[in-house]
Amino acid sequence: MKKTTQVLGALALFLSVNITAFAQQTTDAALSEMQSKAKATEVKVGEAKQTLKTLLVAYFVTNNPTPNTNGFKTAINGQLQAIDQLAQAQYDALYKAEGFNGNLDVSNAEDFIQEIESASYQSKRKVTALVTAIQNNDKQTAQTVSTALKGQLEMIIQYSEEAFDEAENLKAVPEIFKVRILLVDERSGQSVPANTIRGYGATDTKSNKFYQTGERQGDPVNEFKALPAGTYRFDGMDGYFDGTGSKVVSLSNSMVQADGYIYITLTYWSE
């Protein structure tokens, strides 16, 4: 490359690598937060199951025809409300992770959280039906409804475990970035059309893998559509009488603009 600008050296590389590492840690932290909410959901389900057990023992085992159904309903609905709040917290953490890594497909995780919400909703309906059956001293209906309620609570546990595992899977998804190259004249500092140069390359400084713009017909000459997270040396494909400087950049979420692109500016020179 003609008139290639000097990189800042080992210190710049060190800082760049650590910026990328920080971005991934941030994604992982959000997914770990989601996992902690999934585990907290399981704890709340355990509390709800114990609340249900206390009522059923009083009604079926000790044959108390008037157990404290109002206290039961207040307690278990509070526990189910906490489960709903934890489900929302899982969504929040999931979307936070998606914001850090646009390469994540969060649809499976969303489905699991939605199933938690659905089972919680059905549980509340069963609670109301169970209380009504016991207050009417209808043991057969109470038995049927309590079995269904137990099943809904078990479903919440099942989907919480699924959500936890899916968050772990998402941690392994590499970050992918879209990059757009801009040019400025080295002497005037004025903008230069990016297509003045016939193409651009990005070399992974760790693996030495080379990526090139315009690999498919019709692609913009200055856009990389899917660069994995990493540190790259960006260069223009120089001609005989003009070319660009080089720039070493570590791609990170903090660099992504509102349109979803990271912008890298290279200097343009001509003879």
PDB file of C-alpha atoms in Angstrom, residues 15-108:
ATOM      1  CA  LEU A  15      -6.524  -1.281  23.799  1.00  0.00           C
ATOM      2  CA  SER A  16      -8.440  -2.428  20.721  1.00  0.00           C
ATOM      3  CA  VAL A  17      -8.484  -6.059  21.776  1.00  0.00           C
ATOM      4  CA  ASN A  18      -9.692  -5.110  25.229  1.00  0.00           C
ATOM      5  CA  ILE A  19     -12.524  -2.956  23.845  1.00  0.00           C
ATOM      6  CA  THR A  20     -13.797  -5.997  21.930  1.00  0.00           C
ATOM      7  CA  ALA A  21     -13.417  -8.183  24.994  1.00  0.00           C
ATOM      8  CA  PHE A  22     -15.399  -5.668  27.041  1.00  0.00           C
ATOM      9  CA  ALA A  23     -18.232  -5.681  24.504  1.00  0.00           C
ATOM     10  CA  GLN A  24     -18.482  -9.469  24.655  1.00  0.00           C
ATOM     11  CA  GLN A  25     -18.352  -9.401  28.448  1.00  0.00           C
ATOM     12  CA  THR A  26     -21.215  -6.934  28.404  1.00  0.00           C
ATOM     13  CA  THR A  27     -23.291  -9.265  26.197  1.00  0.00           C
ATOM     14  CA  ASP A  28     -22.466 -12.179  28.474  1.00  0.00           C
ATOM     15  CA  ALA A  29     -23.327 -10.126  31.554  1.00  0.00           C
ATOM     16  CA  ALA A  30     -26.791  -9.368  30.164  1.00  0.00           C
ATOM     17  CA  LEU A  31     -27.384 -13.033  29.370  1.00  0.00           C
ATOM     18  CA  SER A  32     -26.141 -14.014  32.832  1.00  0.00           C
ATOM     19  CA  GLU A  33     -28.649 -11.551  34.270  1.00  0.00           C
ATOM     20  CA  MET A  34     -31.378 -13.311  32.304  1.00  0.00           C
ATOM     21  CA  GLN A  35     -30.198 -16.634  33.693  1.00  0.00           C
ATOM     22  CA  SER A  36     -30.296 -15.331  37.255  1.00  0.00           C
ATOM     23  CA  LYS A  37     -33.924 -14.248  36.743  1.00  0.00           C
ATOM     24  CA  ALA A  38     -34.763 -17.691  35.364  1.00  0.00           C
ATOM     25  CA  LYS A  39     -33.297 -19.300  38.485  1.00  0.00           C
ATOM     26  CA  ALA A  40     -35.154 -16.847  40.716  1.00  0.00           C
ATOM     27  CA  THR A  41     -38.346 -17.869  38.912  1.00  0.00           C
ATOM     28  CA  GLU A  42     -37.752 -21.486  39.874  1.00  0.00           C
ATOM     29  CA  VAL A  43     -37.355 -20.418  43.498  1.00  0.00           C
ATOM     30  CA  LYS A  44     -40.683 -18.564  43.374  1.00  0.00           C
ATOM     31  CA  VAL A  45     -42.371 -21.604  41.889  1.00  0.00           C
ATOM     32  CA  GLY A  46     -41.030 -23.648  44.795  1.00  0.00           C
ATOM     33  CA  GLU A  47     -42.625 -21.178  47.185  1.00  0.00           C
ATOM     34  CA  ALA A  48     -45.930 -21.359  45.290  1.00  0.00           C
ATOM     35  CA  LYS A  49     -45.880 -25.147  45.392  1.00  0.00           C
ATOM     36  CA  GLN A  50     -45.356 -25.046  49.147  1.00  0.00           C
ATOM     37  CA  THR A  51     -48.265 -22.606  49.525  1.00  0.00           C
ATOM     38  CA  LEU A  52     -50.464 -24.972  47.524  1.00  0.00           C
ATOM     39  CA  LYS A  53     -49.317 -27.988  49.515  1.00  0.00           C
ATOM     40  CA  THR A  54     -50.235 -26.287  52.794  1.00  0.00           C
ATOM     41  CA  LEU A  55     -53.778 -25.684  51.571  1.00  0.00           C
ATOM     42  CA  LEU A  56     -54.225 -29.179  50.178  1.00  0.00           C
ATOM     43  CA  VAL A  57     -52.963 -30.864  53.339  1.00  0.00           C
ATOM     44  CA  ALA A  58     -55.405 -28.833  55.401  1.00  0.00           C
ATOM     45  CA  TYR A  59     -58.320 -29.667  53.121  1.00  0.00           C
ATOM     46  CA  PHE A  60     -57.668 -33.249  52.052  1.00  0.00           C
ATOM     47  CA  VAL A  61     -55.456 -34.728  54.791  1.00  0.00           C
ATOM     48  CA  THR A  62     -56.745 -33.103  57.964  1.00  0.00           C
ATOM     49  CA  ASN A  63     -60.238 -32.839  56.462  1.00  0.00           C
ATOM     50  CA  ASN A  64     -60.637 -29.191  57.387  1.00  0.00           C
ATOM     51  CA  PRO A  65     -63.710 -28.110  55.366  1.00  0.00           C
ATOM     52  CA  THR A  66     -62.870 -24.424  55.751  1.00  0.00           C
ATOM     53  CA  PRO A  67     -59.124 -23.950  55.255  1.00  0.00           C
ATOM     54  CA  ASN A  68     -57.779 -20.424  54.902  1.00  0.00           C
ATOM     55  CA  THR A  69     -58.531 -20.037  51.198  1.00  0.00           C
ATOM     56  CA  ASN A  70     -58.293 -16.247  51.283  1.00  0.00           C
ATOM     57  CA  GLY A  71     -54.813 -16.396  52.774  1.00  0.00           C
ATOM     58  CA  PHE A  72     -53.857 -19.041  50.217  1.00  0.00           C
ATOM     59  CA  LYS A  73     -55.110 -16.957  47.319  1.00  0.00           C
ATOM     60  CA  THR A  74     -53.322 -13.822  48.502  1.00  0.00           C
ATOM     61  CA  ALA A  75     -50.039 -15.649  49.041  1.00  0.00           C
ATOM     62  CA  ILE A  76     -49.916 -17.656  45.820  1.00  0.00           C
ATOM     63  CA  ASN A  77     -51.125 -14.788  43.644  1.00  0.00           C
ATOM     64  CA  GLY A  78     -48.334 -12.688  45.107  1.00  0.00           C
ATOM     65  CA  GLN A  79     -45.860 -15.411  44.187  1.00  0.00           C
ATOM     66  CA  LEU A  80     -47.281 -15.645  40.663  1.00  0.00           C
ATOM     67  CA  GLN A  81     -47.083 -11.861  40.341  1.00  0.00           C
ATOM     68  CA  ALA A  82     -43.412 -12.065  41.278  1.00  0.00           C
ATOM     69  CA  ILE A  83     -42.974 -14.696  38.546  1.00  0.00           C
ATOM     70  CA  ASP A  84     -44.538 -12.304  36.033  1.00  0.00           C
ATOM     71  CA  GLN A  85     -42.128  -9.578  37.098  1.00  0.00           C
ATOM     72  CA  LEU A  86     -39.194 -11.950  36.745  1.00  0.00           C
ATOM     73  CA  ALA A  87     -40.396 -12.872  33.251  1.00  0.00           C
ATOM     74  CA  GLN A  88     -40.338  -9.187  32.313  1.00  0.00           C
ATOM     75  CA  ALA A  89     -36.856  -8.914  33.799  1.00  0.00           C
ATOM     76  CA  GLN A  90     -35.796 -11.826  31.586  1.00  0.00           C
ATOM     77  CA  TYR A  91     -37.117  -9.987  28.529  1.00  0.00           C
ATOM     78  CA  ASP A  92     -35.258  -6.838  29.577  1.00  0.00           C
ATOM     79  CA  ALA A  93     -31.965  -8.693  29.978  1.00  0.00           C
ATOM     80  CA  LEU A  94     -32.469 -10.593  26.720  1.00  0.00           C
ATOM     81  CA  TYR A  95     -33.108  -7.428  24.721  1.00  0.00           C
ATOM     82  CA  LYS A  96     -30.175  -5.750  26.398  1.00  0.00           C
ATOM     83  CA  ALA A  97     -27.963  -8.588  25.166  1.00  0.00           C
ATOM     84  CA  GLU A  98     -29.495  -8.288  21.693  1.00  0.00           C
ATOM     85  CA  GLY A  99     -28.638  -4.595  21.728  1.00  0.00           C
ATOM     86  CA  PHE A 100     -25.014  -5.443  22.440  1.00  0.00           C
ATOM     87  CA  ASN A 101     -24.856  -8.218  19.823  1.00  0.00           C
ATOM     88  CA  GLY A 102     -27.123  -7.795  16.821  1.00  0.00           C
ATOM     89  CA  ASN A 103     -26.153 -11.272  15.636  1.00  0.00           C
ATOM     90  CA  LEU A 104     -28.266 -12.905  18.352  1.00  0.00           C
ATOM     91  CA  ASP A 105     -31.462 -14.709  17.364  1.00  0.00           C
ATOM     92  CA  VAL A 106     -33.563 -14.253  20.494  1.00  0.00           C
ATOM     93  CA  SER A 107     -36.746 -15.877  19.162  1.00  0.00           C
ATOM     94  CA  ASN A 108     -36.338 -19.159  21.053  1.00  0.00           C
TER      95      ASN A 108
END
